[in-house]
Amino acid sequence: MAINDFIEAQQFVPAEAGDLLTVEQAEQYNRDGYVILKNWIPQAQLAQVRPDVERLVAENHRRQKDINTKSAAVDGMMRSDRIQGLIEAANGPSELLQSFAFTKLPHEVRTKHWHQDGVYWGLSDSRVCCVFVPMTATNEDNGCIWMVPGTHRLGRIFHDVATDEFGLENLRCDMSAFREPVPMVLEAGDAVLAHTYTVHASFHNRTDEPRISLGFHFRNVATELQLPTPYRREQERRLGRDPARAA
């Protein structure tokens, strides 16, 4: 059985260099499916965002989706030229798909299995990307993200369902055929631009400090979602429009 039996091909649309994304950075994103951008968010803006993020994480560190609706400071960061310019370069004209804070508490055993984000949404095409912004330094000891370079060009890979340490079900893909993953070793204020089909994972925090990151997923305005009907109806009631179609 060939690996293609487990893949639904979707053509990758390359990023374009511009005012915010250099030729070298665009080439790395197109080749690897991600690019690290050092010192991307000004420290003054991080200082404005941090109190809200820490407060929300303290309330519930496992689930902080739609975090831009809970903090004007986070929303301002997300809508800043530094974020929106990256999204436009990688994705073309886009709208927000989701925002979130992802946290691993000190010594927390928490696995995010190998997966592609785009599989959760059933995308009509591959024009979805994410900007990750660490609020704390991230490294191999505190549960940083690991990326598998080049996997964004495969399309949508078959996933099965795996249960994490909290009993939550998540999607998982087989890593056995892929090259070595790369850890996202970052400082607060760096950013990672990643394609939705780049396979990635994260593991346990073995340190005495929390690991906190923000994430902003955007889809091209013409990209549609093929969501399960019950979820789609629930979100339609909440949003006042069909969430599976571009606004």
PDB file of C-alpha atoms in Angstrom:
ATOM      1  CA  MET A   1       0.000   0.000   0.000  1.00  0.00           C
ATOM      2  CA  ALA A   2       1.482   3.354  -1.065  1.00  0.00           C
ATOM      3  CA  ILE A   3       1.712   6.417   1.154  1.00  0.00           C
ATOM      4  CA  ASN A   4      -0.572   8.184  -1.357  1.00  0.00           C
ATOM      5  CA  ASP A   5      -3.380   5.915  -0.153  1.00  0.00           C
ATOM      6  CA  PHE A   6      -3.267   7.903   3.099  1.00  0.00           C
ATOM      7  CA  ILE A   7      -3.074  11.395   1.601  1.00  0.00           C
ATOM      8  CA  GLU A   8      -5.590  13.721  -0.014  1.00  0.00           C
ATOM      9  CA  ALA A   9      -3.532  15.952  -2.260  1.00  0.00           C
ATOM     10  CA  GLN A  10      -4.110  19.700  -2.024  1.00  0.00           C
ATOM     11  CA  GLN A  11      -1.838  22.054  -3.912  1.00  0.00           C
ATOM     12  CA  PHE A  12       0.335  24.294  -1.767  1.00  0.00           C
ATOM     13  CA  VAL A  13       0.097  27.997  -2.648  1.00  0.00           C
ATOM     14  CA  PRO A  14       3.514  29.656  -2.066  1.00  0.00           C
ATOM     15  CA  ALA A  15       4.034  32.754   0.055  1.00  0.00           C
ATOM     16  CA  GLU A  16       5.249  35.920  -1.621  1.00  0.00           C
ATOM     17  CA  ALA A  17       8.054  38.122  -0.346  1.00  0.00           C
ATOM     18  CA  GLY A  18       7.161  41.717   0.429  1.00  0.00           C
ATOM     19  CA  ASP A  19       7.539  44.500   2.956  1.00  0.00           C
ATOM     20  CA  LEU A  20       7.410  42.166   5.976  1.00  0.00           C
ATOM     21  CA  LEU A  21       8.545  38.816   4.562  1.00  0.00           C
ATOM     22  CA  THR A  22      11.997  38.812   2.954  1.00  0.00           C
ATOM     23  CA  VAL A  23      12.855  36.648  -0.051  1.00  0.00           C
ATOM     24  CA  GLU A  24      14.871  34.329   2.190  1.00  0.00           C
ATOM     25  CA  GLN A  25      12.033  34.022   4.727  1.00  0.00           C
ATOM     26  CA  ALA A  26       9.457  33.359   2.009  1.00  0.00           C
ATOM     27  CA  GLU A  27      11.712  30.693   0.515  1.00  0.00           C
ATOM     28  CA  GLN A  28      12.066  28.956   3.882  1.00  0.00           C
ATOM     29  CA  TYR A  29       8.312  29.035   4.482  1.00  0.00           C
ATOM     30  CA  ASN A  30       7.664  27.616   1.020  1.00  0.00           C
ATOM     31  CA  ARG A  31      10.309  24.892   1.463  1.00  0.00           C
ATOM     32  CA  ASP A  32       9.737  23.879   5.104  1.00  0.00           C
ATOM     33  CA  GLY A  33       6.159  24.950   5.854  1.00  0.00           C
ATOM     34  CA  TYR A  34       7.250  27.329   8.613  1.00  0.00           C
ATOM     35  CA  VAL A  35       9.658  30.162   9.301  1.00  0.00           C
ATOM     36  CA  ILE A  36      10.936  31.577  12.611  1.00  0.00           C
ATOM     37  CA  LEU A  37      10.889  35.379  12.859  1.00  0.00           C
ATOM     38  CA  LYS A  38      13.119  36.701  15.637  1.00  0.00           C
ATOM     39  CA  ASN A  39      12.078  39.708  17.772  1.00  0.00           C
ATOM     40  CA  TRP A  40       8.894  40.057  15.749  1.00  0.00           C
ATOM     41  CA  ILE A  41       6.562  41.524  18.373  1.00  0.00           C
ATOM     42  CA  PRO A  42       7.800  44.682  20.156  1.00  0.00           C
ATOM     43  CA  GLN A  43       8.448  44.186  23.858  1.00  0.00           C
ATOM     44  CA  ALA A  44       6.185  47.125  24.691  1.00  0.00           C
ATOM     45  CA  GLN A  45       3.268  45.370  23.006  1.00  0.00           C
ATOM     46  CA  LEU A  46       4.075  42.117  24.809  1.00  0.00           C
ATOM     47  CA  ALA A  47       3.962  44.028  28.087  1.00  0.00           C
ATOM     48  CA  GLN A  48       0.464  45.292  27.225  1.00  0.00           C
ATOM     49  CA  VAL A  49      -0.784  41.803  26.342  1.00  0.00           C
ATOM     50  CA  ARG A  50       0.829  39.794  29.138  1.00  0.00           C
ATOM     51  CA  PRO A  51      -1.462  40.777  32.090  1.00  0.00           C
ATOM     52  CA  ASP A  52      -4.620  39.749  30.204  1.00  0.00           C
ATOM     53  CA  VAL A  53      -3.106  36.490  28.976  1.00  0.00           C
ATOM     54  CA  GLU A  54      -1.821  35.527  32.416  1.00  0.00           C
ATOM     55  CA  ARG A  55      -5.206  36.328  33.971  1.00  0.00           C
ATOM     56  CA  LEU A  56      -7.114  34.242  31.426  1.00  0.00           C
ATOM     57  CA  VAL A  57      -4.691  31.348  31.682  1.00  0.00           C
ATOM     58  CA  ALA A  58      -5.010  31.394  35.470  1.00  0.00           C
ATOM     59  CA  GLU A  59      -8.799  31.085  35.075  1.00  0.00           C
ATOM     60  CA  ASN A  60      -8.569  28.082  32.726  1.00  0.00           C
ATOM     61  CA  HIS A  61      -5.255  27.066  31.221  1.00  0.00           C
ATOM     62  CA  ARG A  62      -6.622  24.152  29.167  1.00  0.00           C
ATOM     63  CA  ARG A  63      -9.158  26.048  27.064  1.00  0.00           C
ATOM     64  CA  GLN A  64      -8.596  29.620  25.977  1.00  0.00           C
ATOM     65  CA  LYS A  65     -10.034  29.839  22.466  1.00  0.00           C
ATOM     66  CA  ASP A  66     -11.281  33.061  20.880  1.00  0.00           C
ATOM     67  CA  ILE A  67      -8.857  34.829  23.191  1.00  0.00           C
ATOM     68  CA  ASN A  68      -8.889  37.990  21.065  1.00  0.00           C
ATOM     69  CA  THR A  69     -12.555  38.472  22.060  1.00  0.00           C
ATOM     70  CA  LYS A  70     -11.566  38.396  25.739  1.00  0.00           C
ATOM     71  CA  SER A  71      -8.726  40.922  25.576  1.00  0.00           C
ATOM     72  CA  ALA A  72      -8.529  44.179  23.651  1.00  0.00           C
ATOM     73  CA  ALA A  73      -4.739  44.025  23.940  1.00  0.00           C
ATOM     74  CA  VAL A  74      -4.580  40.570  22.331  1.00  0.00           C
ATOM     75  CA  ASP A  75      -7.003  41.694  19.634  1.00  0.00           C
ATOM     76  CA  GLY A  76      -4.808  44.711  18.949  1.00  0.00           C
ATOM     77  CA  MET A  77      -1.734  42.504  18.579  1.00  0.00           C
ATOM     78  CA  MET A  78      -3.590  40.135  16.267  1.00  0.00           C
ATOM     79  CA  ARG A  79      -4.751  43.005  14.047  1.00  0.00           C
ATOM     80  CA  SER A  80      -1.380  44.752  14.006  1.00  0.00           C
ATOM     81  CA  ASP A  81       0.560  45.183  10.775  1.00  0.00           C
ATOM     82  CA  ARG A  82       3.202  42.776  12.067  1.00  0.00           C
ATOM     83  CA  ILE A  83       0.685  39.919  12.172  1.00  0.00           C
ATOM     84  CA  GLN A  84      -1.650  40.893   9.340  1.00  0.00           C
ATOM     85  CA  GLY A  85       1.228  41.552   6.954  1.00  0.00           C
ATOM     86  CA  LEU A  86       2.600  38.054   7.497  1.00  0.00           C
ATOM     87  CA  ILE A  87      -0.792  36.486   6.953  1.00  0.00           C
ATOM     88  CA  GLU A  88      -1.353  38.421   3.731  1.00  0.00           C
ATOM     89  CA  ALA A  89       2.092  37.438   2.404  1.00  0.00           C
ATOM     90  CA  ALA A  90       1.522  33.747   3.102  1.00  0.00           C
ATOM     91  CA  ASN A  91      -2.184  33.461   2.496  1.00  0.00           C
ATOM     92  CA  GLY A  92      -3.521  36.372   0.467  1.00  0.00           C
ATOM     93  CA  PRO A  93      -6.606  38.292   1.676  1.00  0.00           C
ATOM     94  CA  SER A  94      -7.677  36.448   4.829  1.00  0.00           C
ATOM     95  CA  GLU A  95     -10.069  36.342   7.760  1.00  0.00           C
ATOM     96  CA  LEU A  96      -9.659  34.972  11.262  1.00  0.00           C
ATOM     97  CA  LEU A  97     -10.379  31.282  11.739  1.00  0.00           C
ATOM     98  CA  GLN A  98      -9.502  31.011  15.424  1.00  0.00           C
ATOM     99  CA  SER A  99      -7.345  32.538  18.141  1.00  0.00           C
ATOM    100  CA  PHE A 100      -6.147  30.815  21.286  1.00  0.00           C
ATOM    101  CA  ALA A 101      -3.667  30.641  24.148  1.00  0.00           C
ATOM    102  CA  PHE A 102      -1.895  27.331  24.646  1.00  0.00           C
ATOM    103  CA  THR A 103      -0.326  26.716  28.056  1.00  0.00           C
ATOM    104  CA  LYS A 104       1.714  23.997  29.705  1.00  0.00           C
ATOM    105  CA  LEU A 105       2.011  24.476  33.450  1.00  0.00           C
ATOM    106  CA  PRO A 106       5.244  23.666  35.320  1.00  0.00           C
ATOM    107  CA  HIS A 107       5.913  19.913  35.196  1.00  0.00           C
ATOM    108  CA  GLU A 108       2.656  19.332  33.353  1.00  0.00           C
ATOM    109  CA  VAL A 109       2.413  16.062  31.445  1.00  0.00           C
ATOM    110  CA  ARG A 110       0.555  17.140  28.315  1.00  0.00           C
ATOM    111  CA  THR A 111       1.015  15.673  24.837  1.00  0.00           C
ATOM    112  CA  LYS A 112      -0.206  17.299  21.646  1.00  0.00           C
ATOM    113  CA  HIS A 113       0.153  14.411  19.193  1.00  0.00           C
ATOM    114  CA  TRP A 114       1.651  14.724  15.722  1.00  0.00           C
ATOM    115  CA  HIS A 115      -1.010  16.309  13.540  1.00  0.00           C
ATOM    116  CA  GLN A 116      -1.948  18.820  10.862  1.00  0.00           C
ATOM    117  CA  ASP A 117      -4.213  21.642  12.016  1.00  0.00           C
ATOM    118  CA  GLY A 118      -6.076  21.769   8.727  1.00  0.00           C
ATOM    119  CA  VAL A 119      -7.464  18.255   9.156  1.00  0.00           C
ATOM    120  CA  TYR A 120      -9.728  19.476  11.951  1.00  0.00           C
ATOM    121  CA  TRP A 121     -11.565  21.846   9.600  1.00  0.00           C
ATOM    122  CA  GLY A 122     -11.944  19.898   6.347  1.00  0.00           C
ATOM    123  CA  LEU A 123     -10.642  22.708   4.120  1.00  0.00           C
ATOM    124  CA  SER A 124     -11.689  23.250   0.526  1.00  0.00           C
ATOM    125  CA  ASP A 125      -8.064  24.188  -0.275  1.00  0.00           C
ATOM    126  CA  SER A 126      -4.776  24.675   1.541  1.00  0.00           C
ATOM    127  CA  ARG A 127      -4.774  28.461   2.018  1.00  0.00           C
ATOM    128  CA  VAL A 128      -4.709  28.522   5.830  1.00  0.00           C
ATOM    129  CA  CYS A 129      -1.784  29.511   8.030  1.00  0.00           C
ATOM    130  CA  CYS A 130      -1.045  30.369  11.646  1.00  0.00           C
ATOM    131  CA  VAL A 131       1.170  32.817  13.490  1.00  0.00           C
ATOM    132  CA  PHE A 132       2.409  31.507  16.865  1.00  0.00           C
ATOM    133  CA  VAL A 133       3.682  34.109  19.352  1.00  0.00           C
ATOM    134  CA  PRO A 134       5.390  32.807  22.511  1.00  0.00           C
ATOM    135  CA  MET A 135       4.684  34.822  25.645  1.00  0.00           C
ATOM    136  CA  THR A 136       7.462  32.912  27.405  1.00  0.00           C
ATOM    137  CA  ALA A 137      10.672  31.379  26.102  1.00  0.00           C
ATOM    138  CA  THR A 138      10.046  27.953  24.557  1.00  0.00           C
ATOM    139  CA  ASN A 139      12.526  25.102  24.291  1.00  0.00           C
ATOM    140  CA  GLU A 140      12.825  21.317  24.336  1.00  0.00           C
ATOM    141  CA  ASP A 141      12.545  21.212  28.144  1.00  0.00           C
ATOM    142  CA  ASN A 142       9.287  23.151  28.534  1.00  0.00           C
ATOM    143  CA  GLY A 143       7.228  21.544  25.786  1.00  0.00           C
ATOM    144  CA  CYS A 144       7.965  23.633  22.690  1.00  0.00           C
ATOM    145  CA  ILE A 145       6.382  22.877  19.312  1.00  0.00           C
ATOM    146  CA  TRP A 146       8.269  20.514  16.990  1.00  0.00           C
ATOM    147  CA  MET A 147       7.775  20.948  13.229  1.00  0.00           C
ATOM    148  CA  VAL A 148       8.362  18.376  10.478  1.00  0.00           C
ATOM    149  CA  PRO A 149       9.828  20.312   7.525  1.00  0.00           C
ATOM    150  CA  GLY A 150       8.259  19.823   4.110  1.00  0.00           C
ATOM    151  CA  THR A 151       5.110  18.001   5.237  1.00  0.00           C
ATOM    152  CA  HIS A 152       2.898  20.937   4.194  1.00  0.00           C
ATOM    153  CA  ARG A 153       3.412  19.897   0.561  1.00  0.00           C
ATOM    154  CA  LEU A 154       1.912  16.449   1.077  1.00  0.00           C
ATOM    155  CA  GLY A 155      -1.677  17.667   1.384  1.00  0.00           C
ATOM    156  CA  ARG A 156      -4.116  16.304   3.943  1.00  0.00           C
ATOM    157  CA  ILE A 157      -2.759  13.172   5.666  1.00  0.00           C
ATOM    158  CA  PHE A 158      -4.904  10.427   7.203  1.00  0.00           C
ATOM    159  CA  HIS A 159      -5.281  10.860  10.987  1.00  0.00           C
ATOM    160  CA  ASP A 160      -6.669   8.580  13.658  1.00  0.00           C
ATOM    161  CA  VAL A 161      -8.026   9.563  17.087  1.00  0.00           C
ATOM    162  CA  ALA A 162      -5.795   9.560  20.166  1.00  0.00           C
ATOM    163  CA  THR A 163      -6.610  10.440  23.781  1.00  0.00           C
ATOM    164  CA  ASP A 164      -4.359  12.804  25.732  1.00  0.00           C
ATOM    165  CA  GLU A 165      -3.532  12.850  29.431  1.00  0.00           C
ATOM    166  CA  PHE A 166      -6.723  14.781  30.238  1.00  0.00           C
ATOM    167  CA  GLY A 167      -8.957  12.296  28.452  1.00  0.00           C
ATOM    168  CA  LEU A 168      -9.491  14.671  25.513  1.00  0.00           C
ATOM    169  CA  GLU A 169      -9.649  13.192  22.028  1.00  0.00           C
ATOM    170  CA  ASN A 170      -7.313  14.668  19.421  1.00  0.00           C
ATOM    171  CA  LEU A 171      -6.280  13.707  15.915  1.00  0.00           C
ATOM    172  CA  ARG A 172      -2.920  12.012  15.322  1.00  0.00           C
ATOM    173  CA  CYS A 173      -0.955  11.064  12.215  1.00  0.00           C
ATOM    174  CA  ASP A 174       1.763   8.448  11.744  1.00  0.00           C
ATOM    175  CA  MET A 175       5.275   9.945  11.923  1.00  0.00           C
ATOM    176  CA  SER A 176       7.243   6.844  10.878  1.00  0.00           C
ATOM    177  CA  ALA A 177       7.762   7.903   7.246  1.00  0.00           C
ATOM    178  CA  PHE A 178       8.874  11.483   7.944  1.00  0.00           C
ATOM    179  CA  ARG A 179      12.231  13.188   8.391  1.00  0.00           C
ATOM    180  CA  GLU A 180      13.538  14.437  11.723  1.00  0.00           C
ATOM    181  CA  PRO A 181      11.395  17.132  13.403  1.00  0.00           C
ATOM    182  CA  VAL A 182      12.832  20.516  14.400  1.00  0.00           C
ATOM    183  CA  PRO A 183      12.199  22.147  17.818  1.00  0.00           C
ATOM    184  CA  MET A 184      10.891  25.715  17.841  1.00  0.00           C
ATOM    185  CA  VAL A 185      13.347  27.237  20.308  1.00  0.00           C
ATOM    186  CA  LEU A 186      12.074  30.778  20.777  1.00  0.00           C
ATOM    187  CA  GLU A 187      12.183  33.831  23.010  1.00  0.00           C
ATOM    188  CA  ALA A 188       9.152  35.867  24.067  1.00  0.00           C
ATOM    189  CA  GLY A 189       8.292  38.168  21.175  1.00  0.00           C
ATOM    190  CA  ASP A 190       9.579  35.887  18.431  1.00  0.00           C
ATOM    191  CA  ALA A 191       6.987  34.499  16.017  1.00  0.00           C
ATOM    192  CA  VAL A 192       6.525  31.414  13.872  1.00  0.00           C
ATOM    193  CA  LEU A 193       4.572  31.547  10.634  1.00  0.00           C
ATOM    194  CA  ALA A 194       3.365  27.999   9.889  1.00  0.00           C
ATOM    195  CA  HIS A 195       1.238  26.417   7.175  1.00  0.00           C
ATOM    196  CA  THR A 196      -1.872  24.523   8.272  1.00  0.00           C
ATOM    197  CA  TYR A 197      -0.606  21.198   6.835  1.00  0.00           C
ATOM    198  CA  THR A 198       2.856  21.304   8.436  1.00  0.00           C
ATOM    199  CA  VAL A 199       2.922  18.301  10.774  1.00  0.00           C
ATOM    200  CA  HIS A 200       3.773  19.321  14.346  1.00  0.00           C
ATOM    201  CA  ALA A 201       3.510  18.227  17.973  1.00  0.00           C
ATOM    202  CA  SER A 202       4.495  19.234  21.503  1.00  0.00           C
ATOM    203  CA  PHE A 203       5.279  17.309  24.649  1.00  0.00           C
ATOM    204  CA  HIS A 204       5.676  17.678  28.415  1.00  0.00           C
ATOM    205  CA  ASN A 205       6.893  20.708  30.353  1.00  0.00           C
ATOM    206  CA  ARG A 206       9.741  19.482  32.554  1.00  0.00           C
ATOM    207  CA  THR A 207      10.596  22.901  34.030  1.00  0.00           C
ATOM    208  CA  ASP A 208       9.518  25.016  37.011  1.00  0.00           C
ATOM    209  CA  GLU A 209       7.951  27.722  34.802  1.00  0.00           C
ATOM    210  CA  PRO A 210       4.840  27.759  32.576  1.00  0.00           C
ATOM    211  CA  ARG A 211       5.095  27.727  28.795  1.00  0.00           C
ATOM    212  CA  ILE A 212       2.510  30.102  27.265  1.00  0.00           C
ATOM    213  CA  SER A 213       1.956  30.884  23.584  1.00  0.00           C
ATOM    214  CA  LEU A 214      -0.666  32.686  21.516  1.00  0.00           C
ATOM    215  CA  GLY A 215      -1.848  31.402  18.147  1.00  0.00           C
ATOM    216  CA  PHE A 216      -3.806  33.058  15.348  1.00  0.00           C
ATOM    217  CA  HIS A 217      -5.171  30.912  12.492  1.00  0.00           C
ATOM    218  CA  PHE A 218      -6.345  32.655   9.327  1.00  0.00           C
ATOM    219  CA  ARG A 219      -7.933  31.315   6.143  1.00  0.00           C
ATOM    220  CA  ASN A 220      -8.033  32.895   2.716  1.00  0.00           C
ATOM    221  CA  VAL A 221     -11.377  34.640   2.183  1.00  0.00           C
ATOM    222  CA  ALA A 222     -12.269  32.118  -0.557  1.00  0.00           C
ATOM    223  CA  THR A 223     -11.345  29.006   1.463  1.00  0.00           C
ATOM    224  CA  GLU A 224     -14.349  27.143   2.827  1.00  0.00           C
ATOM    225  CA  LEU A 225     -14.649  24.709   5.738  1.00  0.00           C
ATOM    226  CA  GLN A 226     -16.427  21.363   5.586  1.00  0.00           C
ATOM    227  CA  LEU A 227     -17.405  21.082   9.240  1.00  0.00           C
ATOM    228  CA  PRO A 228     -19.451  18.327  10.927  1.00  0.00           C
ATOM    229  CA  THR A 229     -23.112  19.379  10.842  1.00  0.00           C
ATOM    230  CA  PRO A 230     -23.807  19.614  14.626  1.00  0.00           C
ATOM    231  CA  TYR A 231     -20.741  21.793  15.204  1.00  0.00           C
ATOM    232  CA  ARG A 232     -21.568  23.863  12.147  1.00  0.00           C
ATOM    233  CA  ARG A 233     -25.095  24.575  13.368  1.00  0.00           C
ATOM    234  CA  GLU A 234     -23.914  25.450  16.872  1.00  0.00           C
ATOM    235  CA  GLN A 235     -21.348  27.898  15.531  1.00  0.00           C
ATOM    236  CA  GLU A 236     -23.859  29.365  13.093  1.00  0.00           C
ATOM    237  CA  ARG A 237     -26.144  30.218  16.013  1.00  0.00           C
ATOM    238  CA  ARG A 238     -23.251  31.762  17.919  1.00  0.00           C
ATOM    239  CA  LEU A 239     -21.783  33.756  15.029  1.00  0.00           C
ATOM    240  CA  GLY A 240     -24.993  34.604  13.189  1.00  0.00           C
ATOM    241  CA  ARG A 241     -23.587  33.194   9.929  1.00  0.00           C
ATOM    242  CA  ASP A 242     -22.468  29.894   8.442  1.00  0.00           C
ATOM    243  CA  PRO A 243     -18.928  29.338   9.818  1.00  0.00           C
ATOM    244  CA  ALA A 244     -18.021  26.946   6.993  1.00  0.00           C
ATOM    245  CA  ARG A 245     -18.224  29.654   4.360  1.00  0.00           C
ATOM    246  CA  ALA A 246     -15.969  32.628   3.936  1.00  0.00           C
ATOM    247  CA  ALA A 247     -17.506  35.883   5.150  1.00  0.00           C
TER     248      ALA A 247
END
